[in-house]
PDB file of C-alpha atoms in Angstrom:
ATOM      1  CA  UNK A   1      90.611  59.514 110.078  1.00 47.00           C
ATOM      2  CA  UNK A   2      93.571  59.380 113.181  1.00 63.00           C
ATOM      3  CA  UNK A   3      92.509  57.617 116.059  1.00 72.00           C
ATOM      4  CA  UNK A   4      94.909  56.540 118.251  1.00 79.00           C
ATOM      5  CA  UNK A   5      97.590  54.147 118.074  1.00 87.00           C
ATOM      6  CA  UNK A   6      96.136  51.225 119.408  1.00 91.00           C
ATOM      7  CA  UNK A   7      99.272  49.190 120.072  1.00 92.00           C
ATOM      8  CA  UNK A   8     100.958  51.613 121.854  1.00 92.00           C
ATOM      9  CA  UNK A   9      97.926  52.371 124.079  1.00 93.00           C
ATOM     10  CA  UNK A  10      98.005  48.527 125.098  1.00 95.00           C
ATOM     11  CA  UNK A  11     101.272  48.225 125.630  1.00 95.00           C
ATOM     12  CA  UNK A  12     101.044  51.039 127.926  1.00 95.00           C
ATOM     13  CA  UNK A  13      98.657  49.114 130.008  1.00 95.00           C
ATOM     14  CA  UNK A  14     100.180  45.901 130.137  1.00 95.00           C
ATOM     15  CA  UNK A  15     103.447  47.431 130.972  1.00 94.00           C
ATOM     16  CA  UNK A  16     101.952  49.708 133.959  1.00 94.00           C
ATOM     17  CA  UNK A  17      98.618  48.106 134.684  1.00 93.00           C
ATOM     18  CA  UNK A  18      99.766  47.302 138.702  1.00 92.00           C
ATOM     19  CA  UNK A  19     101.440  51.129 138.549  1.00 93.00           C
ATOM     20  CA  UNK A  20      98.115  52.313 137.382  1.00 95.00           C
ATOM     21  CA  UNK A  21      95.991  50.525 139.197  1.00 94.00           C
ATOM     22  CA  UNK A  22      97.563  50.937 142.436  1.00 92.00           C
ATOM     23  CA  UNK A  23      97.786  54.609 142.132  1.00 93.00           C
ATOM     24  CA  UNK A  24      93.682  54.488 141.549  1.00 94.00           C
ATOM     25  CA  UNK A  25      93.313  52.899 144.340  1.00 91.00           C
ATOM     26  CA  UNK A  26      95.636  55.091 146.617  1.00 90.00           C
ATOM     27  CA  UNK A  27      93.385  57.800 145.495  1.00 91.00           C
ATOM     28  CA  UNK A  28      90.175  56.134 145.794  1.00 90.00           C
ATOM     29  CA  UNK A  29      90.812  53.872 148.362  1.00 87.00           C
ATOM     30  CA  UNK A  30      88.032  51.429 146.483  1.00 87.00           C
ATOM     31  CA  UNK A  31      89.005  48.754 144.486  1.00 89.00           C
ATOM     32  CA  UNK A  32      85.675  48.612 142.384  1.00 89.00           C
ATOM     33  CA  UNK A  33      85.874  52.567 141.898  1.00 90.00           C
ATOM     34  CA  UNK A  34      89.681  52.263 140.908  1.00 93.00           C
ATOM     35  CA  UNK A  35      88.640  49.874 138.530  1.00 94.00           C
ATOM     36  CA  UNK A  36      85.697  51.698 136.970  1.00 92.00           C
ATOM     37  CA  UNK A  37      87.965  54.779 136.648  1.00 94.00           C
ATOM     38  CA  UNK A  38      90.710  52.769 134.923  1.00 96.00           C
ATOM     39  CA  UNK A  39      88.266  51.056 132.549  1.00 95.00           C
ATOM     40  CA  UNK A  40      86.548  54.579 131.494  1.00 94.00           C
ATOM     41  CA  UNK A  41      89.403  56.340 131.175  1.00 95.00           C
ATOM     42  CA  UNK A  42      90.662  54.043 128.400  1.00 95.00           C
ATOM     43  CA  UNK A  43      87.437  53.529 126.620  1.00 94.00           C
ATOM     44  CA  UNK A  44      87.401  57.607 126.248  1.00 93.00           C
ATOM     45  CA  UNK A  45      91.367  57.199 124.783  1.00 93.00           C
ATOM     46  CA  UNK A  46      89.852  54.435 122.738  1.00 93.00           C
ATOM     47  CA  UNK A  47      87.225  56.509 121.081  1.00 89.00           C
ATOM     48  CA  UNK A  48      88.981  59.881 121.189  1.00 84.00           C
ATOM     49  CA  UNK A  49      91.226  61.183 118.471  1.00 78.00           C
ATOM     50  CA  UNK A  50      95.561  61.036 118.249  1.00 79.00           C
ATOM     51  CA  UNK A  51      97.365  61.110 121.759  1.00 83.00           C
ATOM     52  CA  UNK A  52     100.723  62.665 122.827  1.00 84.00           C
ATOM     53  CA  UNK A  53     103.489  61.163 122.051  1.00 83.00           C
ATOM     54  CA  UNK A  54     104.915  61.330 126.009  1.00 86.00           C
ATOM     55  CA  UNK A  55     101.842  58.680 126.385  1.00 90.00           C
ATOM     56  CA  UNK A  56     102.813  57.901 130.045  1.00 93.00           C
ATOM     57  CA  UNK A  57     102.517  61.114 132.028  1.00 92.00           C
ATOM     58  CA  UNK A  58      99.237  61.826 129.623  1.00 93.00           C
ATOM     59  CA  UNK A  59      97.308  58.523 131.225  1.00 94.00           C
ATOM     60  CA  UNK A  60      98.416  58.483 134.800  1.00 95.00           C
ATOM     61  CA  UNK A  61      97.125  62.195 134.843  1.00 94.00           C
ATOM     62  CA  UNK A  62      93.461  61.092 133.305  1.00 95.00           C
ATOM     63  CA  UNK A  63      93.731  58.150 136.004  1.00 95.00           C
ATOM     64  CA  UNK A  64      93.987  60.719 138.806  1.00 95.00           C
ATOM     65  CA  UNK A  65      91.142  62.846 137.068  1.00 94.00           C
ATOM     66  CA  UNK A  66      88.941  59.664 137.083  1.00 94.00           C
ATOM     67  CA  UNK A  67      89.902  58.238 140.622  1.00 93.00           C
ATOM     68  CA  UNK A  68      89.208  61.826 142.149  1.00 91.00           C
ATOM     69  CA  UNK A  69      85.525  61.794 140.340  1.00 90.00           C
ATOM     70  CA  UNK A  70      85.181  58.550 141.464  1.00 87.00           C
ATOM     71  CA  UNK A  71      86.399  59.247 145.042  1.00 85.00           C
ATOM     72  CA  UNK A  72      84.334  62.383 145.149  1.00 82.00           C
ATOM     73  CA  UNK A  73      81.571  60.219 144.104  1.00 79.00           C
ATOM     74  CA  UNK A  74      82.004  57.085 147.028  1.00 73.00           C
ATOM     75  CA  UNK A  75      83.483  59.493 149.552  1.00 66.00           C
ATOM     76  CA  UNK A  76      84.584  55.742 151.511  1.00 63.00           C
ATOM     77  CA  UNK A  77      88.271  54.628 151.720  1.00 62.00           C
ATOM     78  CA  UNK A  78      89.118  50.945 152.709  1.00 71.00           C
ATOM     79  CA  UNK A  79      90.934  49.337 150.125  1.00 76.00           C
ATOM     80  CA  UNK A  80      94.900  48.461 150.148  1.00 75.00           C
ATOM     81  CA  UNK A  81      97.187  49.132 147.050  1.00 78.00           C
ATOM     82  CA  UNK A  82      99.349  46.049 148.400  1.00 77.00           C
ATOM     83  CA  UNK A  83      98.464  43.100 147.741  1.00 78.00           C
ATOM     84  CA  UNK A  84      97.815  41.981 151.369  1.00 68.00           C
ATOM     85  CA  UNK A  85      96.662  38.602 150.465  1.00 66.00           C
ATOM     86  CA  UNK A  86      99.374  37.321 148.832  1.00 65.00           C
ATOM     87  CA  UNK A  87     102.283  38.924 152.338  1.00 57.00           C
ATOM     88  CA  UNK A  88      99.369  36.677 154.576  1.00 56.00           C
ATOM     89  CA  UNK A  89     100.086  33.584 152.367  1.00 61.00           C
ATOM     90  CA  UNK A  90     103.763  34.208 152.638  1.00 58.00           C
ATOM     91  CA  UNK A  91     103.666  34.537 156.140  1.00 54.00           C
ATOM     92  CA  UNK A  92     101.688  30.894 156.662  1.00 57.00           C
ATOM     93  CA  UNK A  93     103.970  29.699 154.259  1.00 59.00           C
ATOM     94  CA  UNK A  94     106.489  30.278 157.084  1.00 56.00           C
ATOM     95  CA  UNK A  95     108.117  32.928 154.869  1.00 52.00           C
ATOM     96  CA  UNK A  96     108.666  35.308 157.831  1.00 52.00           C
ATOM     97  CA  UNK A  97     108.283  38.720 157.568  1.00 52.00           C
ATOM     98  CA  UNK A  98     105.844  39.922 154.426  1.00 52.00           C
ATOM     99  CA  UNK A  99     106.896  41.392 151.795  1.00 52.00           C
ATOM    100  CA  UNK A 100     105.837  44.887 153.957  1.00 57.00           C
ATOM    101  CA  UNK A 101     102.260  46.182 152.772  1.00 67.00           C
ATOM    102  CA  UNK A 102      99.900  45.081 155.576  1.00 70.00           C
ATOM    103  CA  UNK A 103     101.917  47.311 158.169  1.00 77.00           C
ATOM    104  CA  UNK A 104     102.500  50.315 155.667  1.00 83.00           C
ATOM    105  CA  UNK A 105      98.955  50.491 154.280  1.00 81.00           C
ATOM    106  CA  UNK A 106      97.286  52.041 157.649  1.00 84.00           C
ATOM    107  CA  UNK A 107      99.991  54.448 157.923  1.00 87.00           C
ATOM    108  CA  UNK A 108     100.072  55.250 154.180  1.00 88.00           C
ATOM    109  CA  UNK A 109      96.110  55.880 155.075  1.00 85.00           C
ATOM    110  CA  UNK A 110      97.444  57.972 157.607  1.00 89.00           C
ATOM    111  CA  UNK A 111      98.743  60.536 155.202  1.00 91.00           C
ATOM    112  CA  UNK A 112      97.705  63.359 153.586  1.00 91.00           C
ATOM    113  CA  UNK A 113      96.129  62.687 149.907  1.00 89.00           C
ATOM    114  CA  UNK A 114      98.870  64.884 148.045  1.00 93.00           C
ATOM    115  CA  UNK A 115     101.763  62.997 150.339  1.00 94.00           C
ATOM    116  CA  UNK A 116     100.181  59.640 149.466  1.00 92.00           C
ATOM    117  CA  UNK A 117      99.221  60.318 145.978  1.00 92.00           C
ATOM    118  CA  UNK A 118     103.170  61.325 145.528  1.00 94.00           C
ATOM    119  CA  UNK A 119     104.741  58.566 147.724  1.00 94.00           C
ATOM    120  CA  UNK A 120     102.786  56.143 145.199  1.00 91.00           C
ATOM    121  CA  UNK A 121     103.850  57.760 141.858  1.00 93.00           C
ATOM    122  CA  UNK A 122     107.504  57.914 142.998  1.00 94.00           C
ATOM    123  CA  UNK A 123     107.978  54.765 144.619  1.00 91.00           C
ATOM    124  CA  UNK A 124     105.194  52.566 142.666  1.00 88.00           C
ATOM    125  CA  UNK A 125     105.074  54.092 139.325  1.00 89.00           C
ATOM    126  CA  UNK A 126     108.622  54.821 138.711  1.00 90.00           C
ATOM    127  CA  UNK A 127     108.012  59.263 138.178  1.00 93.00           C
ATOM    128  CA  UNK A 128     110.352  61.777 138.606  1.00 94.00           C
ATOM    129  CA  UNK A 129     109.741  64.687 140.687  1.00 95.00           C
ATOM    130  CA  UNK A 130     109.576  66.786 137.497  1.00 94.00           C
ATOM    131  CA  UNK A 131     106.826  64.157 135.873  1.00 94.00           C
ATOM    132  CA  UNK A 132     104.878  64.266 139.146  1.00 94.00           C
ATOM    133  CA  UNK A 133     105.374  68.097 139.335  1.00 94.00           C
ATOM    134  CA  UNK A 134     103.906  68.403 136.136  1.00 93.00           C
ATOM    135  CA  UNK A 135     101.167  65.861 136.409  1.00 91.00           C
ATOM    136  CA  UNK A 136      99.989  67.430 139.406  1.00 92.00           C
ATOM    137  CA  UNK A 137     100.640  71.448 138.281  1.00 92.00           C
ATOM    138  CA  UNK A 138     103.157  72.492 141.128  1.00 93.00           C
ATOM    139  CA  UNK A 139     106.437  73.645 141.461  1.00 94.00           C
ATOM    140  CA  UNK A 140     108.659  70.599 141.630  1.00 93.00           C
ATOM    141  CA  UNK A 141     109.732  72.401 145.125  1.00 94.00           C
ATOM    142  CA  UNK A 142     106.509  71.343 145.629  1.00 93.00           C
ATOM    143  CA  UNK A 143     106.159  67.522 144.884  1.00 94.00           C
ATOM    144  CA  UNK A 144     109.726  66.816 146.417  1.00 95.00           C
ATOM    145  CA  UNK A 145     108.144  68.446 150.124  1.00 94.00           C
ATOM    146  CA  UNK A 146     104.857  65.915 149.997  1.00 95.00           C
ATOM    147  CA  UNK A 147     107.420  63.148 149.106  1.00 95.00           C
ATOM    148  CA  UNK A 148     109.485  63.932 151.948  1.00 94.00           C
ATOM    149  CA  UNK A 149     107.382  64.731 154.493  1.00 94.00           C
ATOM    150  CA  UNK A 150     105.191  61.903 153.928  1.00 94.00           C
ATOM    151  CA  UNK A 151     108.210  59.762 154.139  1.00 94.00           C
ATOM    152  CA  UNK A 152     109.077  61.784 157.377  1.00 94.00           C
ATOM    153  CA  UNK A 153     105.690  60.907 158.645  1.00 93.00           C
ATOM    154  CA  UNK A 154     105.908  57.319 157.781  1.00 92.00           C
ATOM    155  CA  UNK A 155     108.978  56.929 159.489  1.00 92.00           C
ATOM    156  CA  UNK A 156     107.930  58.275 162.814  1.00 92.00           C
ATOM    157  CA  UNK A 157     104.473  56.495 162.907  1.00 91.00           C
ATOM    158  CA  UNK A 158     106.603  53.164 161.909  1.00 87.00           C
ATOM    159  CA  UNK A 159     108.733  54.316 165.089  1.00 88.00           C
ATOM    160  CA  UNK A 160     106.178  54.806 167.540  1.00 87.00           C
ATOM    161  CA  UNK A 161     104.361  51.726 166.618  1.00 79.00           C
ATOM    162  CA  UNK A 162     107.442  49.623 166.950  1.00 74.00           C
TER     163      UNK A 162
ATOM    164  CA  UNK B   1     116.193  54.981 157.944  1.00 59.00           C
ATOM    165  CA  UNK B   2     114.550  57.147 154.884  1.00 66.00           C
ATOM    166  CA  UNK B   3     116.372  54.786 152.296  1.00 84.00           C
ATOM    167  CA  UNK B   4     115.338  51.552 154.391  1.00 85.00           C
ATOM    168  CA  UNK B   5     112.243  52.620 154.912  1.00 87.00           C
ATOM    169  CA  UNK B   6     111.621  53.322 150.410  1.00 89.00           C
ATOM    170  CA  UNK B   7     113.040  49.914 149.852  1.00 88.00           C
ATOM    171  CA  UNK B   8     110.269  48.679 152.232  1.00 87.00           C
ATOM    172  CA  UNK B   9     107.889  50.229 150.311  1.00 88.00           C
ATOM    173  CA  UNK B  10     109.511  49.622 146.922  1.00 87.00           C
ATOM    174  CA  UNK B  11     109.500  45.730 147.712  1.00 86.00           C
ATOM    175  CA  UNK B  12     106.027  45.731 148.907  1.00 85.00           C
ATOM    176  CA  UNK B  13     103.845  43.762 146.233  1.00 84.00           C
ATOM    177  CA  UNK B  14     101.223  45.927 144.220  1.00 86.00           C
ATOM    178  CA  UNK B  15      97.913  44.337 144.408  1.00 85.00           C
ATOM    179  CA  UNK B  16      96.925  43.455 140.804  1.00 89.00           C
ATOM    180  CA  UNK B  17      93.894  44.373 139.041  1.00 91.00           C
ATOM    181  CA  UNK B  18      91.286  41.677 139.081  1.00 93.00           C
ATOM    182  CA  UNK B  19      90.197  39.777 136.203  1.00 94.00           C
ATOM    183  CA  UNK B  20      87.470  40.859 135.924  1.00 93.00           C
ATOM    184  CA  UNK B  21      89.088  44.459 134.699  1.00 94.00           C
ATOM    185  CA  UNK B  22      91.797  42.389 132.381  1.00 95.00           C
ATOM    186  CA  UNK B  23      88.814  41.354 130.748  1.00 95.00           C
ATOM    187  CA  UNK B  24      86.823  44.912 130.149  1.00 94.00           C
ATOM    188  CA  UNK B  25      90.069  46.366 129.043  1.00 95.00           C
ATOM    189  CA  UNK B  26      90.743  43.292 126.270  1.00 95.00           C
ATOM    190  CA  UNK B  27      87.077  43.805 125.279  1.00 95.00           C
ATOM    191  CA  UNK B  28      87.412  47.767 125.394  1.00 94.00           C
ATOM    192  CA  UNK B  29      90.511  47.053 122.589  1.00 95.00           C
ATOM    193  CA  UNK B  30      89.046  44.017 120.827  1.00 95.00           C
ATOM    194  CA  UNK B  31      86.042  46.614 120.258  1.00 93.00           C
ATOM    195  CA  UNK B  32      88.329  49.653 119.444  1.00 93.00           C
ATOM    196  CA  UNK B  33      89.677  47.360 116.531  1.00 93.00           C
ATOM    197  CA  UNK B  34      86.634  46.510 115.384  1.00 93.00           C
ATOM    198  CA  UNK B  35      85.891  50.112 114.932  1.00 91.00           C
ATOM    199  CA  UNK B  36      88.634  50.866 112.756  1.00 90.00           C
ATOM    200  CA  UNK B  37      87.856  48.293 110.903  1.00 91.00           C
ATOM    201  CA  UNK B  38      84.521  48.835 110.292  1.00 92.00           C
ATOM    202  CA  UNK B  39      86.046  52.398 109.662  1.00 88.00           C
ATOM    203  CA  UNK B  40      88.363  51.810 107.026  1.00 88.00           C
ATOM    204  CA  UNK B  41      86.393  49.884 105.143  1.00 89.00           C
ATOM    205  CA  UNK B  42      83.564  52.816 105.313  1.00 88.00           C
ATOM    206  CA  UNK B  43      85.981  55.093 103.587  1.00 87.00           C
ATOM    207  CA  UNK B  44      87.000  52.367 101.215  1.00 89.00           C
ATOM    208  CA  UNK B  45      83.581  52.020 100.208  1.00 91.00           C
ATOM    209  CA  UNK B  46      82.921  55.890 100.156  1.00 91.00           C
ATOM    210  CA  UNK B  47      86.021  56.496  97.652  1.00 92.00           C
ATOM    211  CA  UNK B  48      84.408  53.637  95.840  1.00 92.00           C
ATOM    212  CA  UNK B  49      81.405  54.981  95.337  1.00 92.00           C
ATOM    213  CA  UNK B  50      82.673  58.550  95.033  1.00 93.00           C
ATOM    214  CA  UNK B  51      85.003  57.093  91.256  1.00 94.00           C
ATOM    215  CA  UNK B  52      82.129  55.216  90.126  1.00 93.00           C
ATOM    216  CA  UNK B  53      80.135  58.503  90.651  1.00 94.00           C
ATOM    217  CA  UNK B  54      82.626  61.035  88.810  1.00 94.00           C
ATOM    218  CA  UNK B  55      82.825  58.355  86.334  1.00 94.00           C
ATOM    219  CA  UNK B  56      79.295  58.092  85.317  1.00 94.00           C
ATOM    220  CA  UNK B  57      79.109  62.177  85.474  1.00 94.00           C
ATOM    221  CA  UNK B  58      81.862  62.425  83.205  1.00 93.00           C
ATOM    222  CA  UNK B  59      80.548  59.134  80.677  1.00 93.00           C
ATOM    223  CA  UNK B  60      76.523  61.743  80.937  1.00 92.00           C
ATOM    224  CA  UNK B  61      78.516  64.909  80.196  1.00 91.00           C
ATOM    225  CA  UNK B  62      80.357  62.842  76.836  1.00 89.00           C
ATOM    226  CA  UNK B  63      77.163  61.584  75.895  1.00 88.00           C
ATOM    227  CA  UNK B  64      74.739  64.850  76.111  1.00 86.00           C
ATOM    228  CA  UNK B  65      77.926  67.085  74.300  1.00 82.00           C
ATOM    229  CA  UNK B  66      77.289  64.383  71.482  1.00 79.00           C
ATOM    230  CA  UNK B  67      73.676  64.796  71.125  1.00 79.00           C
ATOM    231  CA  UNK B  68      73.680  68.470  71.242  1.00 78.00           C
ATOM    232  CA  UNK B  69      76.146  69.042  68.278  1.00 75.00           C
ATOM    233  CA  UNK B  70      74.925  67.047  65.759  1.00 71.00           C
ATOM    234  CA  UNK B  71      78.014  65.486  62.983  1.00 74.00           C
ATOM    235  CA  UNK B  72      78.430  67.989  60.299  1.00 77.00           C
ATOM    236  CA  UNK B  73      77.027  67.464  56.746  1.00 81.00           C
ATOM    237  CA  UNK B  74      78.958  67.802  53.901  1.00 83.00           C
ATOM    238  CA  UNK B  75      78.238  71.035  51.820  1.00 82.00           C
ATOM    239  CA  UNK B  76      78.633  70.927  48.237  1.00 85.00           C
ATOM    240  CA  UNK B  77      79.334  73.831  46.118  1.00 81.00           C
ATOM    241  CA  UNK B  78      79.019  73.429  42.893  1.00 85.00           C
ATOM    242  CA  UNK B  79      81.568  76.487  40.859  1.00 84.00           C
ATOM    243  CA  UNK B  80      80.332  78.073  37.461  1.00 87.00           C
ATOM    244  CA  UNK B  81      83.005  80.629  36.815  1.00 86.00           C
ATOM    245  CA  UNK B  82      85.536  79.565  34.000  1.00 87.00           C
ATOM    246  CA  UNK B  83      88.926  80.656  33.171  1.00 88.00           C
ATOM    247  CA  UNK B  84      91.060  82.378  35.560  1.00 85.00           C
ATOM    248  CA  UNK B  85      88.810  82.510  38.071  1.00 85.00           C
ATOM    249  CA  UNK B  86      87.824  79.333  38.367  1.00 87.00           C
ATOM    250  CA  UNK B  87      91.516  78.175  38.392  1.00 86.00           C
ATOM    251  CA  UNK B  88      91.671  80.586  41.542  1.00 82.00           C
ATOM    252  CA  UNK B  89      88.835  79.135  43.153  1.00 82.00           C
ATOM    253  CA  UNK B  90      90.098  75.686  42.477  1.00 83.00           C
ATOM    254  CA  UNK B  91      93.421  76.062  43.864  1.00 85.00           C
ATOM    255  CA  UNK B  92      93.814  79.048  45.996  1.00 80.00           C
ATOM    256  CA  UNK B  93      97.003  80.971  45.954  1.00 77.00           C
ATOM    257  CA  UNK B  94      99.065  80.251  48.495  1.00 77.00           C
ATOM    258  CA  UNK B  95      98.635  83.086  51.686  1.00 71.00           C
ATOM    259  CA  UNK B  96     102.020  84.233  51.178  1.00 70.00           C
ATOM    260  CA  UNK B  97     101.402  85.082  47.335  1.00 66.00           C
ATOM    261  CA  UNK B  98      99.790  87.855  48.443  1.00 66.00           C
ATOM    262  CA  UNK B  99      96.656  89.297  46.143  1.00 66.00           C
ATOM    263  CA  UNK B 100      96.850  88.727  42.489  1.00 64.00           C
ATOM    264  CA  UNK B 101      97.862  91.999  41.369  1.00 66.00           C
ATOM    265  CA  UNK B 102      95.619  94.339  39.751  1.00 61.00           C
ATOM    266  CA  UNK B 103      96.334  95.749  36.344  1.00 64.00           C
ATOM    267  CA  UNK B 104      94.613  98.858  35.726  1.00 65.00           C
ATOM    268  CA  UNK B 105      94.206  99.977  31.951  1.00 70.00           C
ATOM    269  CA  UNK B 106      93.388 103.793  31.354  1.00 72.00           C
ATOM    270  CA  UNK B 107      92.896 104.993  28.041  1.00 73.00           C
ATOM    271  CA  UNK B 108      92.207 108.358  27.238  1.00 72.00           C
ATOM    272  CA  UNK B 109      90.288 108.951  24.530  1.00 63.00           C
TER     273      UNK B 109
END
């Protein structure tokens, strides 16, 4: 009988739970459905058999898998992968400007789901562009353009808004 | 700009996942243990019960070989020849001392 290895599953989690989570929610844009996905996901790696031994790439791709059903499934976006409720405290705490999330998220909603989606695993969960490339099945060319045009687009909605 | 703007997003703070997901996930492993626990001892008890079973084949198989060849019974013969004969039948020549050899006597008349 080889499940699989149960410590190194959870240690996985507790060492990229934000990563993981926030990347659910960039794709689902619900908290709840993020959530859901997140939870299922590892009660199927609980009860399935071994895993590979690259664990990382292997569980942030059945997160996306999960997020997208769930997306597919709510269809409604709202929710912020920054946690805007901590930069408001900071700013009545007189800490000046926040920590940067509550003017990003709108614009980050702004972008197209593949630029998002690659802005997040880059910046957020630490990937290469070879990881994402392979997570997501395209050329690397690929990944590196939605990273950088994103960006692009960021910058000049930042700009105009300013 | 680019580099300013990726250390903006870089130092922006993740929103966590709530507690209420902390907790499904601890239960999700707490339970996954449990299985393999449960598991484990399963195939302890299988292999368990697998020896006691070849055992107690093996111990029926001893047992019925027993009954069906019964112990042997000592035959007695009792031997009525005398003189050289019986001194053969006694004590056998050894293998390697061949046949006694025969003596044939022809007479003619």
């Amino acid at each position: 009988m080889k499940g699989p290895d149960l410590a190194a599953l959870h240690a996985l989690y507790v060492e990229n739970r934000r990563e993981l989570y926030s990347y659910a929610v960039a794709i689902t844009g619900n908290r709840e459905a993020a959530e859901d996905a997140i939870h299922g996901v590892f009660e199927r790696l609980l009860r399935g058999g071994g895993l590979p031994a690259d664990l990382r790439p292997y569980v942030f791709r059945a997160i996306r898998n999960a997020a997208y059903d769930a997306w597919r499934r709510s269809q409604v976006r709202k929710d912020s992968i920054f946690d805007l409720a901590a930069s408001v405290d900071e700013v009545a705490a007189g800490a000046g400007r926040p920590a940067g999330g509550e003017d990003l998220e709108p614009l980050l909603q702004r972008l197209s789901p593949d630029e998002r989606e690659t802005i997040v695993l880059r910046i957020h969960g630490g990937h290469t562009f070879q990881q994402i490339a392979a997570l997501r099945g395209v050329p690397l060319s690929t990944a590196a353009s939605w990273y950088r045009r994103g960006l692009e687009r960021l910058r000049i909605m930042l700009a105009e808004e300013q | 700009m680019m580099n300013e703007l990726e250390q903006r997003l870089k130092n922006a703070r993740l929103a966590p996942p709530s507690a209420a997901l902390e907790r499904r996930i601890e239960d999700a492993f707490a339970n996954a243990r449990r299985r393999r626990r449960a598991a484990r001892q399963g195939a302890l008890w299988w292999w368990t019960a697998a020896l006691a079973t070849a055992g107690g084949m093996a111990a029926l198989l001893v047992v019925s070989a027993r009954r069906s060849f019964p112990a042997p019974v000592a035959a007695v013969y009792q031997i009525e020849a005398e003189g050289r004969l019986r001194e053969m039948l006694l004590n056998p020549p050894p293998p390697e001392a061949g046949l006694p050899s025969a003596l044939r006597v022809s007479r003619t008349p």
